[in-house]
């Protein structure tokens, strides 16, 4: 399977009889591919545009998106809009998503990656595959002498191979905060899955028509888990996440965006465990009290698992 594109690749492959997972440590530690062997289906979004340079990806959102090649990576210490906090500029979706990660350990079904911010924040990220489950565990530590604020968003983006018209997202009980493309709230909370918008209702459990998009933050789950039913591929997926993620960003793009590099080429769905209620960035999250602030020597652990159950 493809493991990202570009000349700065550091590739790792994890395999079981059920899954083949490709990781590109050099491009933000991204899980670039997750192939289900039984049906030959790629679960993760593969960007249809050529890879832009990582060296310029921090410039703005368009540069970040051009460098991004899809898949699943960690947004940290920022997620969403670029901002400045305590004199430090944080680019769109955070430096960890566009800088290399070090490979510090590896086995046939497990790899350990490490990323350092330069101001004391470190992330130890273990990616493992057990049978049909892809599991990601982070240990985020402040090794510096001052408190460090951070956002954590698992930028897990499913691709068009599993987003046919029959695909359904099943959540028992939850609330949805509708968000604008820029990341701010646009209205009141709705009960999952009927979202009030433009004078009507939109069922987010079902796939929307072409040339449409959605963005929101889901929270107040009865259980921190959901299912993705893909009957036309003979698949069912279960996504679960730990309590360090009180929100789940739900972002769906169905060939709507016309600006470069999108050009109405992309069909994808982000199911993104997050510690932020909006996409307005770290500064806004600090004001709301969403951001994780680690004291010197403190650490936080998070886990996300994507399981192929059928």
PDB file of C-alpha atoms in Angstrom:
ATOM      1  CA  UNK A   1       0.000   0.000   0.000  1.00  0.00           C
ATOM      2  CA  UNK A   2       1.120   3.624  -0.438  1.00  0.00           C
ATOM      3  CA  UNK A   3       2.886   5.018   2.615  1.00  0.00           C
ATOM      4  CA  UNK A   4       2.879   8.695   1.635  1.00  0.00           C
ATOM      5  CA  UNK A   5       4.670  10.463  -1.173  1.00  0.00           C
ATOM      6  CA  UNK A   6       7.697  12.700  -1.386  1.00  0.00           C
ATOM      7  CA  UNK A   7      11.456  12.507  -0.981  1.00  0.00           C
ATOM      8  CA  UNK A   8      11.416  12.785   2.830  1.00  0.00           C
ATOM      9  CA  UNK A   9       9.793   9.415   3.550  1.00  0.00           C
ATOM     10  CA  UNK A  10      10.646   7.272   6.555  1.00  0.00           C
ATOM     11  CA  UNK A  11       8.490   4.216   5.974  1.00  0.00           C
ATOM     12  CA  UNK A  12       7.366   1.458   8.331  1.00  0.00           C
ATOM     13  CA  UNK A  13       4.962  -1.378   7.518  1.00  0.00           C
ATOM     14  CA  UNK A  14       3.004  -3.387  10.097  1.00  0.00           C
ATOM     15  CA  UNK A  15       1.232  -6.539   8.965  1.00  0.00           C
ATOM     16  CA  UNK A  16      -1.174  -9.138  10.288  1.00  0.00           C
ATOM     17  CA  UNK A  17      -3.302 -11.627   8.324  1.00  0.00           C
ATOM     18  CA  UNK A  18      -6.129  -9.090   8.574  1.00  0.00           C
ATOM     19  CA  UNK A  19      -4.431  -5.703   8.001  1.00  0.00           C
ATOM     20  CA  UNK A  20      -1.467  -4.081   6.281  1.00  0.00           C
ATOM     21  CA  UNK A  21      -0.652  -0.685   7.799  1.00  0.00           C
ATOM     22  CA  UNK A  22       1.843   1.786   6.334  1.00  0.00           C
ATOM     23  CA  UNK A  23       3.389   4.585   8.444  1.00  0.00           C
ATOM     24  CA  UNK A  24       5.456   7.513   7.199  1.00  0.00           C
ATOM     25  CA  UNK A  25       7.392   8.880  10.178  1.00  0.00           C
ATOM     26  CA  UNK A  26       9.000  11.545   8.010  1.00  0.00           C
ATOM     27  CA  UNK A  27       5.677  13.178   7.097  1.00  0.00           C
ATOM     28  CA  UNK A  28       4.269  13.969  10.517  1.00  0.00           C
ATOM     29  CA  UNK A  29       4.255  10.374  11.748  1.00  0.00           C
ATOM     30  CA  UNK A  30       1.186   9.709   9.618  1.00  0.00           C
ATOM     31  CA  UNK A  31      -0.540   6.346   9.339  1.00  0.00           C
ATOM     32  CA  UNK A  32      -0.695   6.668   5.578  1.00  0.00           C
ATOM     33  CA  UNK A  33      -2.501   3.442   4.712  1.00  0.00           C
ATOM     34  CA  UNK A  34      -4.640   0.743   6.336  1.00  0.00           C
ATOM     35  CA  UNK A  35      -5.544  -2.034   3.913  1.00  0.00           C
ATOM     36  CA  UNK A  36      -8.083  -4.732   4.842  1.00  0.00           C
ATOM     37  CA  UNK A  37      -6.616  -7.879   3.275  1.00  0.00           C
ATOM     38  CA  UNK A  38      -9.827  -9.916   3.063  1.00  0.00           C
ATOM     39  CA  UNK A  39     -11.584  -7.491   0.740  1.00  0.00           C
ATOM     40  CA  UNK A  40      -8.644  -5.465  -0.583  1.00  0.00           C
ATOM     41  CA  UNK A  41     -10.147  -2.192   0.686  1.00  0.00           C
ATOM     42  CA  UNK A  42      -8.132   0.859   1.760  1.00  0.00           C
ATOM     43  CA  UNK A  43      -9.729   2.414   4.843  1.00  0.00           C
ATOM     44  CA  UNK A  44      -7.882   5.747   4.899  1.00  0.00           C
ATOM     45  CA  UNK A  45      -8.148   8.725   2.582  1.00  0.00           C
ATOM     46  CA  UNK A  46      -5.440   9.007  -0.068  1.00  0.00           C
ATOM     47  CA  UNK A  47      -5.024  12.588  -1.298  1.00  0.00           C
ATOM     48  CA  UNK A  48      -5.386  12.807  -5.113  1.00  0.00           C
ATOM     49  CA  UNK A  49      -2.971  15.750  -5.441  1.00  0.00           C
ATOM     50  CA  UNK A  50       0.863  15.720  -5.538  1.00  0.00           C
ATOM     51  CA  UNK A  51       2.567  16.177  -2.174  1.00  0.00           C
ATOM     52  CA  UNK A  52       3.549  19.728  -1.356  1.00  0.00           C
ATOM     53  CA  UNK A  53       6.753  20.515   0.517  1.00  0.00           C
ATOM     54  CA  UNK A  54       6.743  20.037   4.274  1.00  0.00           C
ATOM     55  CA  UNK A  55       9.168  22.950   4.567  1.00  0.00           C
ATOM     56  CA  UNK A  56       6.411  25.421   3.610  1.00  0.00           C
ATOM     57  CA  UNK A  57       3.426  23.591   5.145  1.00  0.00           C
ATOM     58  CA  UNK A  58       3.389  25.866   8.200  1.00  0.00           C
ATOM     59  CA  UNK A  59       2.723  28.954   6.038  1.00  0.00           C
ATOM     60  CA  UNK A  60      -1.091  28.681   5.906  1.00  0.00           C
ATOM     61  CA  UNK A  61      -3.992  26.234   5.589  1.00  0.00           C
ATOM     62  CA  UNK A  62      -3.629  25.817   1.817  1.00  0.00           C
ATOM     63  CA  UNK A  63       0.080  24.981   2.127  1.00  0.00           C
ATOM     64  CA  UNK A  64      -0.665  22.507   4.945  1.00  0.00           C
ATOM     65  CA  UNK A  65      -3.396  20.813   2.909  1.00  0.00           C
ATOM     66  CA  UNK A  66      -1.192  20.568  -0.181  1.00  0.00           C
ATOM     67  CA  UNK A  67       1.522  18.870   1.878  1.00  0.00           C
ATOM     68  CA  UNK A  68      -1.008  16.571   3.566  1.00  0.00           C
ATOM     69  CA  UNK A  69      -1.460  13.232   1.808  1.00  0.00           C
ATOM     70  CA  UNK A  70      -4.383  11.880   3.805  1.00  0.00           C
ATOM     71  CA  UNK A  71      -4.327   9.059   6.355  1.00  0.00           C
ATOM     72  CA  UNK A  72      -4.339   9.385  10.153  1.00  0.00           C
ATOM     73  CA  UNK A  73      -1.989  11.582  12.139  1.00  0.00           C
ATOM     74  CA  UNK A  74      -1.884  13.537  15.376  1.00  0.00           C
ATOM     75  CA  UNK A  75      -2.658  17.257  15.444  1.00  0.00           C
ATOM     76  CA  UNK A  76      -0.583  18.758  18.260  1.00  0.00           C
ATOM     77  CA  UNK A  77       0.070  21.146  19.995  1.00  0.00           C
ATOM     78  CA  UNK A  78      -2.432  23.051  17.833  1.00  0.00           C
ATOM     79  CA  UNK A  79      -5.479  21.876  15.893  1.00  0.00           C
ATOM     80  CA  UNK A  80      -7.497  24.063  13.582  1.00  0.00           C
ATOM     81  CA  UNK A  81      -6.753  27.733  13.008  1.00  0.00           C
ATOM     82  CA  UNK A  82      -3.216  29.084  13.312  1.00  0.00           C
ATOM     83  CA  UNK A  83      -2.702  31.222  16.412  1.00  0.00           C
ATOM     84  CA  UNK A  84      -0.167  32.656  18.831  1.00  0.00           C
ATOM     85  CA  UNK A  85       0.100  31.602  22.484  1.00  0.00           C
ATOM     86  CA  UNK A  86       2.603  33.154  24.901  1.00  0.00           C
ATOM     87  CA  UNK A  87       4.675  34.490  22.025  1.00  0.00           C
ATOM     88  CA  UNK A  88       4.794  31.147  20.189  1.00  0.00           C
ATOM     89  CA  UNK A  89       3.213  30.914  16.736  1.00  0.00           C
ATOM     90  CA  UNK A  90       1.318  27.676  16.160  1.00  0.00           C
ATOM     91  CA  UNK A  91       0.645  26.820  12.500  1.00  0.00           C
ATOM     92  CA  UNK A  92      -2.606  25.402  11.183  1.00  0.00           C
ATOM     93  CA  UNK A  93      -3.129  21.895  12.622  1.00  0.00           C
ATOM     94  CA  UNK A  94       0.072  22.030  14.664  1.00  0.00           C
ATOM     95  CA  UNK A  95       3.764  21.407  14.102  1.00  0.00           C
ATOM     96  CA  UNK A  96       3.608  17.693  14.967  1.00  0.00           C
ATOM     97  CA  UNK A  97       1.522  17.021  11.849  1.00  0.00           C
ATOM     98  CA  UNK A  98       4.102  18.480   9.432  1.00  0.00           C
ATOM     99  CA  UNK A  99       7.492  17.667  10.955  1.00  0.00           C
ATOM    100  CA  UNK A 100       9.371  14.349  11.132  1.00  0.00           C
ATOM    101  CA  UNK A 101       8.931  11.929  13.999  1.00  0.00           C
ATOM    102  CA  UNK A 102      11.784   9.726  15.207  1.00  0.00           C
ATOM    103  CA  UNK A 103      11.357   5.942  15.027  1.00  0.00           C
ATOM    104  CA  UNK A 104      12.536   4.795  18.479  1.00  0.00           C
ATOM    105  CA  UNK A 105      11.343   1.181  18.434  1.00  0.00           C
ATOM    106  CA  UNK A 106       9.987  -1.312  15.962  1.00  0.00           C
ATOM    107  CA  UNK A 107       8.647  -4.882  15.750  1.00  0.00           C
ATOM    108  CA  UNK A 108       6.610  -6.682  13.055  1.00  0.00           C
ATOM    109  CA  UNK A 109       3.284  -5.403  14.423  1.00  0.00           C
ATOM    110  CA  UNK A 110       4.325  -2.369  16.513  1.00  0.00           C
ATOM    111  CA  UNK A 111       6.265   0.857  16.062  1.00  0.00           C
ATOM    112  CA  UNK A 112       7.139   3.563  18.595  1.00  0.00           C
ATOM    113  CA  UNK A 113       7.543   7.145  17.400  1.00  0.00           C
ATOM    114  CA  UNK A 114       8.718  10.240  19.274  1.00  0.00           C
ATOM    115  CA  UNK A 115       8.165  13.936  18.628  1.00  0.00           C
ATOM    116  CA  UNK A 116       9.552  16.958  20.523  1.00  0.00           C
ATOM    117  CA  UNK A 117       8.196  20.506  20.342  1.00  0.00           C
ATOM    118  CA  UNK A 118      11.349  22.316  21.428  1.00  0.00           C
ATOM    119  CA  UNK A 119       9.685  23.887  24.487  1.00  0.00           C
ATOM    120  CA  UNK A 120       9.487  20.757  26.628  1.00  0.00           C
ATOM    121  CA  UNK A 121       6.480  18.976  25.131  1.00  0.00           C
ATOM    122  CA  UNK A 122       7.189  15.422  23.962  1.00  0.00           C
ATOM    123  CA  UNK A 123       4.884  12.809  22.479  1.00  0.00           C
ATOM    124  CA  UNK A 124       5.651   9.100  22.578  1.00  0.00           C
ATOM    125  CA  UNK A 125       3.289   7.424  20.095  1.00  0.00           C
ATOM    126  CA  UNK A 126       2.882   3.664  19.816  1.00  0.00           C
ATOM    127  CA  UNK A 127       1.075   2.324  16.756  1.00  0.00           C
ATOM    128  CA  UNK A 128       0.221  -1.372  16.851  1.00  0.00           C
ATOM    129  CA  UNK A 129      -1.839  -3.882  14.894  1.00  0.00           C
ATOM    130  CA  UNK A 130      -3.369  -6.891  16.650  1.00  0.00           C
ATOM    131  CA  UNK A 131      -5.415  -9.088  14.304  1.00  0.00           C
ATOM    132  CA  UNK A 132      -7.924  -6.649  12.768  1.00  0.00           C
ATOM    133  CA  UNK A 133      -7.433  -3.786  15.235  1.00  0.00           C
ATOM    134  CA  UNK A 134      -5.258  -0.732  14.618  1.00  0.00           C
ATOM    135  CA  UNK A 135      -4.432   0.854  17.989  1.00  0.00           C
ATOM    136  CA  UNK A 136      -2.710   4.167  18.728  1.00  0.00           C
ATOM    137  CA  UNK A 137      -1.502   5.136  22.205  1.00  0.00           C
ATOM    138  CA  UNK A 138       0.082   8.490  23.090  1.00  0.00           C
ATOM    139  CA  UNK A 139       2.048   9.486  26.161  1.00  0.00           C
ATOM    140  CA  UNK A 140       2.307  13.279  26.160  1.00  0.00           C
ATOM    141  CA  UNK A 141       4.838  14.674  28.656  1.00  0.00           C
ATOM    142  CA  UNK A 142       6.039  18.099  29.708  1.00  0.00           C
ATOM    143  CA  UNK A 143       9.784  17.682  30.156  1.00  0.00           C
ATOM    144  CA  UNK A 144      10.333  21.432  30.508  1.00  0.00           C
ATOM    145  CA  UNK A 145      10.287  23.816  33.463  1.00  0.00           C
ATOM    146  CA  UNK A 146       7.097  25.771  32.603  1.00  0.00           C
ATOM    147  CA  UNK A 147       3.453  24.734  32.073  1.00  0.00           C
ATOM    148  CA  UNK A 148       2.772  23.849  28.434  1.00  0.00           C
ATOM    149  CA  UNK A 149      -0.693  24.040  26.819  1.00  0.00           C
ATOM    150  CA  UNK A 150      -1.632  21.677  24.011  1.00  0.00           C
ATOM    151  CA  UNK A 151      -4.478  20.400  21.911  1.00  0.00           C
ATOM    152  CA  UNK A 152      -4.687  16.769  20.854  1.00  0.00           C
ATOM    153  CA  UNK A 153      -6.763  15.672  17.862  1.00  0.00           C
ATOM    154  CA  UNK A 154      -6.471  12.274  16.184  1.00  0.00           C
ATOM    155  CA  UNK A 155      -6.894  13.324  12.543  1.00  0.00           C
ATOM    156  CA  UNK A 156      -8.330   9.994  11.341  1.00  0.00           C
ATOM    157  CA  UNK A 157      -9.725  10.415   7.819  1.00  0.00           C
ATOM    158  CA  UNK A 158     -11.600   7.611   6.072  1.00  0.00           C
ATOM    159  CA  UNK A 159     -11.459   7.461   2.282  1.00  0.00           C
ATOM    160  CA  UNK A 160     -13.926   7.034  -0.538  1.00  0.00           C
ATOM    161  CA  UNK A 161     -13.511   3.239  -0.731  1.00  0.00           C
ATOM    162  CA  UNK A 162     -15.610   2.936   2.450  1.00  0.00           C
ATOM    163  CA  UNK A 163     -17.916   5.920   1.881  1.00  0.00           C
ATOM    164  CA  UNK A 164     -20.418   4.598  -0.630  1.00  0.00           C
ATOM    165  CA  UNK A 165     -24.090   5.672  -0.454  1.00  0.00           C
ATOM    166  CA  UNK A 166     -25.015   2.760   1.830  1.00  0.00           C
ATOM    167  CA  UNK A 167     -22.417   3.568   4.515  1.00  0.00           C
ATOM    168  CA  UNK A 168     -23.940   4.483   7.889  1.00  0.00           C
ATOM    169  CA  UNK A 169     -22.437   5.912  11.083  1.00  0.00           C
ATOM    170  CA  UNK A 170     -24.052   4.389  14.176  1.00  0.00           C
ATOM    171  CA  UNK A 171     -23.866   6.240  17.515  1.00  0.00           C
ATOM    172  CA  UNK A 172     -26.176   5.344  20.400  1.00  0.00           C
ATOM    173  CA  UNK A 173     -26.651   8.753  21.989  1.00  0.00           C
ATOM    174  CA  UNK A 174     -24.747  12.022  21.584  1.00  0.00           C
ATOM    175  CA  UNK A 175     -25.037  15.754  20.957  1.00  0.00           C
ATOM    176  CA  UNK A 176     -23.680  17.658  17.958  1.00  0.00           C
ATOM    177  CA  UNK A 177     -22.269  21.196  17.822  1.00  0.00           C
ATOM    178  CA  UNK A 178     -22.386  22.406  14.213  1.00  0.00           C
ATOM    179  CA  UNK A 179     -19.204  24.241  13.173  1.00  0.00           C
ATOM    180  CA  UNK A 180     -18.349  26.539  10.278  1.00  0.00           C
ATOM    181  CA  UNK A 181     -15.461  25.731   7.938  1.00  0.00           C
ATOM    182  CA  UNK A 182     -13.411  28.267   9.913  1.00  0.00           C
ATOM    183  CA  UNK A 183     -14.023  26.219  13.072  1.00  0.00           C
ATOM    184  CA  UNK A 184     -16.400  28.398  15.111  1.00  0.00           C
ATOM    185  CA  UNK A 185     -19.847  27.394  16.340  1.00  0.00           C
ATOM    186  CA  UNK A 186     -22.752  28.158  14.024  1.00  0.00           C
ATOM    187  CA  UNK A 187     -25.766  27.358  16.173  1.00  0.00           C
ATOM    188  CA  UNK A 188     -27.216  25.385  19.029  1.00  0.00           C
ATOM    189  CA  UNK A 189     -26.578  21.767  19.897  1.00  0.00           C
ATOM    190  CA  UNK A 190     -28.623  19.044  18.204  1.00  0.00           C
ATOM    191  CA  UNK A 191     -29.232  15.442  19.155  1.00  0.00           C
ATOM    192  CA  UNK A 192     -27.392  12.911  16.998  1.00  0.00           C
ATOM    193  CA  UNK A 193     -28.101  12.322  14.119  1.00  0.00           C
ATOM    194  CA  UNK A 194     -30.609  14.873  12.759  1.00  0.00           C
ATOM    195  CA  UNK A 195     -28.899  18.253  12.460  1.00  0.00           C
ATOM    196  CA  UNK A 196     -30.934  21.391  11.847  1.00  0.00           C
ATOM    197  CA  UNK A 197     -29.390  23.472   9.068  1.00  0.00           C
ATOM    198  CA  UNK A 198     -30.598  25.884   6.382  1.00  0.00           C
ATOM    199  CA  UNK A 199     -34.189  25.595   7.557  1.00  0.00           C
ATOM    200  CA  UNK A 200     -34.271  21.794   7.292  1.00  0.00           C
ATOM    201  CA  UNK A 201     -32.719  18.691   8.834  1.00  0.00           C
ATOM    202  CA  UNK A 202     -29.712  16.716   7.702  1.00  0.00           C
ATOM    203  CA  UNK A 203     -29.150  13.108   8.804  1.00  0.00           C
ATOM    204  CA  UNK A 204     -25.427  12.852   9.563  1.00  0.00           C
ATOM    205  CA  UNK A 205     -25.612   9.078  10.003  1.00  0.00           C
ATOM    206  CA  UNK A 206     -26.158   8.770   6.215  1.00  0.00           C
ATOM    207  CA  UNK A 207     -23.834   9.917   3.453  1.00  0.00           C
ATOM    208  CA  UNK A 208     -24.710  13.280   1.898  1.00  0.00           C
ATOM    209  CA  UNK A 209     -25.109  14.035  -1.818  1.00  0.00           C
ATOM    210  CA  UNK A 210     -22.153  15.085  -3.967  1.00  0.00           C
ATOM    211  CA  UNK A 211     -20.832  18.649  -3.674  1.00  0.00           C
ATOM    212  CA  UNK A 212     -21.712  18.929   0.007  1.00  0.00           C
ATOM    213  CA  UNK A 213     -19.783  19.124   3.278  1.00  0.00           C
ATOM    214  CA  UNK A 214     -20.302  18.917   7.035  1.00  0.00           C
ATOM    215  CA  UNK A 215     -18.293  19.896  10.102  1.00  0.00           C
ATOM    216  CA  UNK A 216     -19.200  19.541  13.757  1.00  0.00           C
ATOM    217  CA  UNK A 217     -18.071  18.428  17.201  1.00  0.00           C
ATOM    218  CA  UNK A 218     -19.899  15.474  18.738  1.00  0.00           C
ATOM    219  CA  UNK A 219     -19.914  15.018  22.520  1.00  0.00           C
ATOM    220  CA  UNK A 220     -21.972  13.727  25.455  1.00  0.00           C
ATOM    221  CA  UNK A 221     -21.632  10.164  24.188  1.00  0.00           C
ATOM    222  CA  UNK A 222     -23.348   7.353  26.032  1.00  0.00           C
ATOM    223  CA  UNK A 223     -20.230   5.378  25.097  1.00  0.00           C
ATOM    224  CA  UNK A 224     -16.980   6.709  23.596  1.00  0.00           C
ATOM    225  CA  UNK A 225     -17.407   4.553  20.521  1.00  0.00           C
ATOM    226  CA  UNK A 226     -19.157   4.409  17.169  1.00  0.00           C
ATOM    227  CA  UNK A 227     -19.651   1.959  14.315  1.00  0.00           C
ATOM    228  CA  UNK A 228     -19.195   2.459  10.605  1.00  0.00           C
ATOM    229  CA  UNK A 229     -21.346   0.076   8.555  1.00  0.00           C
ATOM    230  CA  UNK A 230     -20.075  -0.460   4.998  1.00  0.00           C
ATOM    231  CA  UNK A 231     -22.445  -3.110   3.568  1.00  0.00           C
ATOM    232  CA  UNK A 232     -21.393  -2.693  -0.063  1.00  0.00           C
ATOM    233  CA  UNK A 233     -17.846  -3.702   0.965  1.00  0.00           C
ATOM    234  CA  UNK A 234     -18.892  -6.384   3.445  1.00  0.00           C
ATOM    235  CA  UNK A 235     -17.266  -4.415   6.266  1.00  0.00           C
ATOM    236  CA  UNK A 236     -18.097  -3.040   9.677  1.00  0.00           C
ATOM    237  CA  UNK A 237     -15.688  -0.890  11.682  1.00  0.00           C
ATOM    238  CA  UNK A 238     -15.697   0.080  15.352  1.00  0.00           C
ATOM    239  CA  UNK A 239     -13.887   3.209  16.532  1.00  0.00           C
ATOM    240  CA  UNK A 240     -13.305   3.748  20.258  1.00  0.00           C
ATOM    241  CA  UNK A 241     -11.292   6.292  22.234  1.00  0.00           C
ATOM    242  CA  UNK A 242     -10.219   7.098  25.779  1.00  0.00           C
ATOM    243  CA  UNK A 243     -11.648   9.734  28.121  1.00  0.00           C
ATOM    244  CA  UNK A 244      -8.872  12.213  27.267  1.00  0.00           C
ATOM    245  CA  UNK A 245     -10.954  12.986  24.183  1.00  0.00           C
ATOM    246  CA  UNK A 246     -14.312  14.456  25.274  1.00  0.00           C
ATOM    247  CA  UNK A 247     -15.184  15.474  21.693  1.00  0.00           C
ATOM    248  CA  UNK A 248     -15.158  13.861  18.272  1.00  0.00           C
ATOM    249  CA  UNK A 249     -14.686  16.125  15.271  1.00  0.00           C
ATOM    250  CA  UNK A 250     -16.944  14.989  12.430  1.00  0.00           C
ATOM    251  CA  UNK A 251     -15.768  16.417   9.113  1.00  0.00           C
ATOM    252  CA  UNK A 252     -17.151  15.219   5.796  1.00  0.00           C
ATOM    253  CA  UNK A 253     -16.068  16.467   2.376  1.00  0.00           C
ATOM    254  CA  UNK A 254     -17.892  15.149  -0.657  1.00  0.00           C
ATOM    255  CA  UNK A 255     -16.277  16.876  -3.643  1.00  0.00           C
ATOM    256  CA  UNK A 256     -17.574  20.279  -2.576  1.00  0.00           C
ATOM    257  CA  UNK A 257     -14.424  22.337  -2.014  1.00  0.00           C
ATOM    258  CA  UNK A 258     -13.259  23.995  -5.239  1.00  0.00           C
ATOM    259  CA  UNK A 259     -10.147  25.827  -3.983  1.00  0.00           C
ATOM    260  CA  UNK A 260      -6.667  24.319  -4.541  1.00  0.00           C
ATOM    261  CA  UNK A 261      -5.642  21.629  -3.907  1.00  0.00           C
ATOM    262  CA  UNK A 262      -9.162  20.213  -3.426  1.00  0.00           C
ATOM    263  CA  UNK A 263     -10.669  21.085  -6.837  1.00  0.00           C
ATOM    264  CA  UNK A 264     -13.693  18.884  -6.081  1.00  0.00           C
ATOM    265  CA  UNK A 265     -11.514  15.770  -6.099  1.00  0.00           C
ATOM    266  CA  UNK A 266     -11.910  14.572  -2.503  1.00  0.00           C
ATOM    267  CA  UNK A 267     -14.427  12.235  -0.871  1.00  0.00           C
ATOM    268  CA  UNK A 268     -13.506  11.670   2.764  1.00  0.00           C
ATOM    269  CA  UNK A 269     -14.848  11.521   6.320  1.00  0.00           C
ATOM    270  CA  UNK A 270     -12.953  12.594   9.416  1.00  0.00           C
ATOM    271  CA  UNK A 271     -13.845  10.828  12.672  1.00  0.00           C
ATOM    272  CA  UNK A 272     -11.418  12.641  14.948  1.00  0.00           C
ATOM    273  CA  UNK A 273     -11.235  12.204  18.737  1.00  0.00           C
ATOM    274  CA  UNK A 274     -10.383  15.638  20.147  1.00  0.00           C
ATOM    275  CA  UNK A 275      -9.961  17.589  23.363  1.00  0.00           C
ATOM    276  CA  UNK A 276     -11.283  20.764  21.714  1.00  0.00           C
ATOM    277  CA  UNK A 277     -14.921  21.682  21.056  1.00  0.00           C
ATOM    278  CA  UNK A 278     -14.128  23.816  18.003  1.00  0.00           C
ATOM    279  CA  UNK A 279     -11.560  24.212  15.244  1.00  0.00           C
ATOM    280  CA  UNK A 280     -10.570  27.743  16.268  1.00  0.00           C
ATOM    281  CA  UNK A 281      -7.119  26.739  17.522  1.00  0.00           C
ATOM    282  CA  UNK A 282      -5.171  26.559  20.765  1.00  0.00           C
ATOM    283  CA  UNK A 283      -5.597  30.191  21.837  1.00  0.00           C
ATOM    284  CA  UNK A 284      -9.400  29.973  21.685  1.00  0.00           C
ATOM    285  CA  UNK A 285      -9.387  26.581  23.412  1.00  0.00           C
ATOM    286  CA  UNK A 286      -7.319  28.021  26.270  1.00  0.00           C
ATOM    287  CA  UNK A 287      -9.874  30.810  26.722  1.00  0.00           C
ATOM    288  CA  UNK A 288     -12.705  28.244  26.858  1.00  0.00           C
ATOM    289  CA  UNK A 289     -10.798  25.931  29.191  1.00  0.00           C
ATOM    290  CA  UNK A 290     -10.652  23.044  26.664  1.00  0.00           C
ATOM    291  CA  UNK A 291      -6.882  22.851  26.222  1.00  0.00           C
ATOM    292  CA  UNK A 292      -4.738  20.394  28.141  1.00  0.00           C
ATOM    293  CA  UNK A 293      -2.198  22.297  30.262  1.00  0.00           C
ATOM    294  CA  UNK A 294       0.626  20.071  31.453  1.00  0.00           C
ATOM    295  CA  UNK A 295       2.626  21.151  34.474  1.00  0.00           C
ATOM    296  CA  UNK A 296       6.372  20.391  34.488  1.00  0.00           C
ATOM    297  CA  UNK A 297       6.869  16.637  34.781  1.00  0.00           C
ATOM    298  CA  UNK A 298       3.201  15.849  34.137  1.00  0.00           C
ATOM    299  CA  UNK A 299       1.984  13.439  31.469  1.00  0.00           C
ATOM    300  CA  UNK A 300      -1.268  12.501  29.777  1.00  0.00           C
ATOM    301  CA  UNK A 301      -2.193   9.241  28.044  1.00  0.00           C
ATOM    302  CA  UNK A 302      -4.704   8.686  25.262  1.00  0.00           C
ATOM    303  CA  UNK A 303      -5.774   5.637  23.278  1.00  0.00           C
ATOM    304  CA  UNK A 304      -7.736   5.265  20.035  1.00  0.00           C
ATOM    305  CA  UNK A 305      -8.594   1.929  18.387  1.00  0.00           C
ATOM    306  CA  UNK A 306     -10.034   1.227  14.946  1.00  0.00           C
ATOM    307  CA  UNK A 307     -11.286  -2.344  14.716  1.00  0.00           C
ATOM    308  CA  UNK A 308     -12.447  -4.261  11.653  1.00  0.00           C
ATOM    309  CA  UNK A 309     -15.204  -6.402  13.183  1.00  0.00           C
ATOM    310  CA  UNK A 310     -16.784  -7.817  10.032  1.00  0.00           C
TER     311      UNK A 310
END
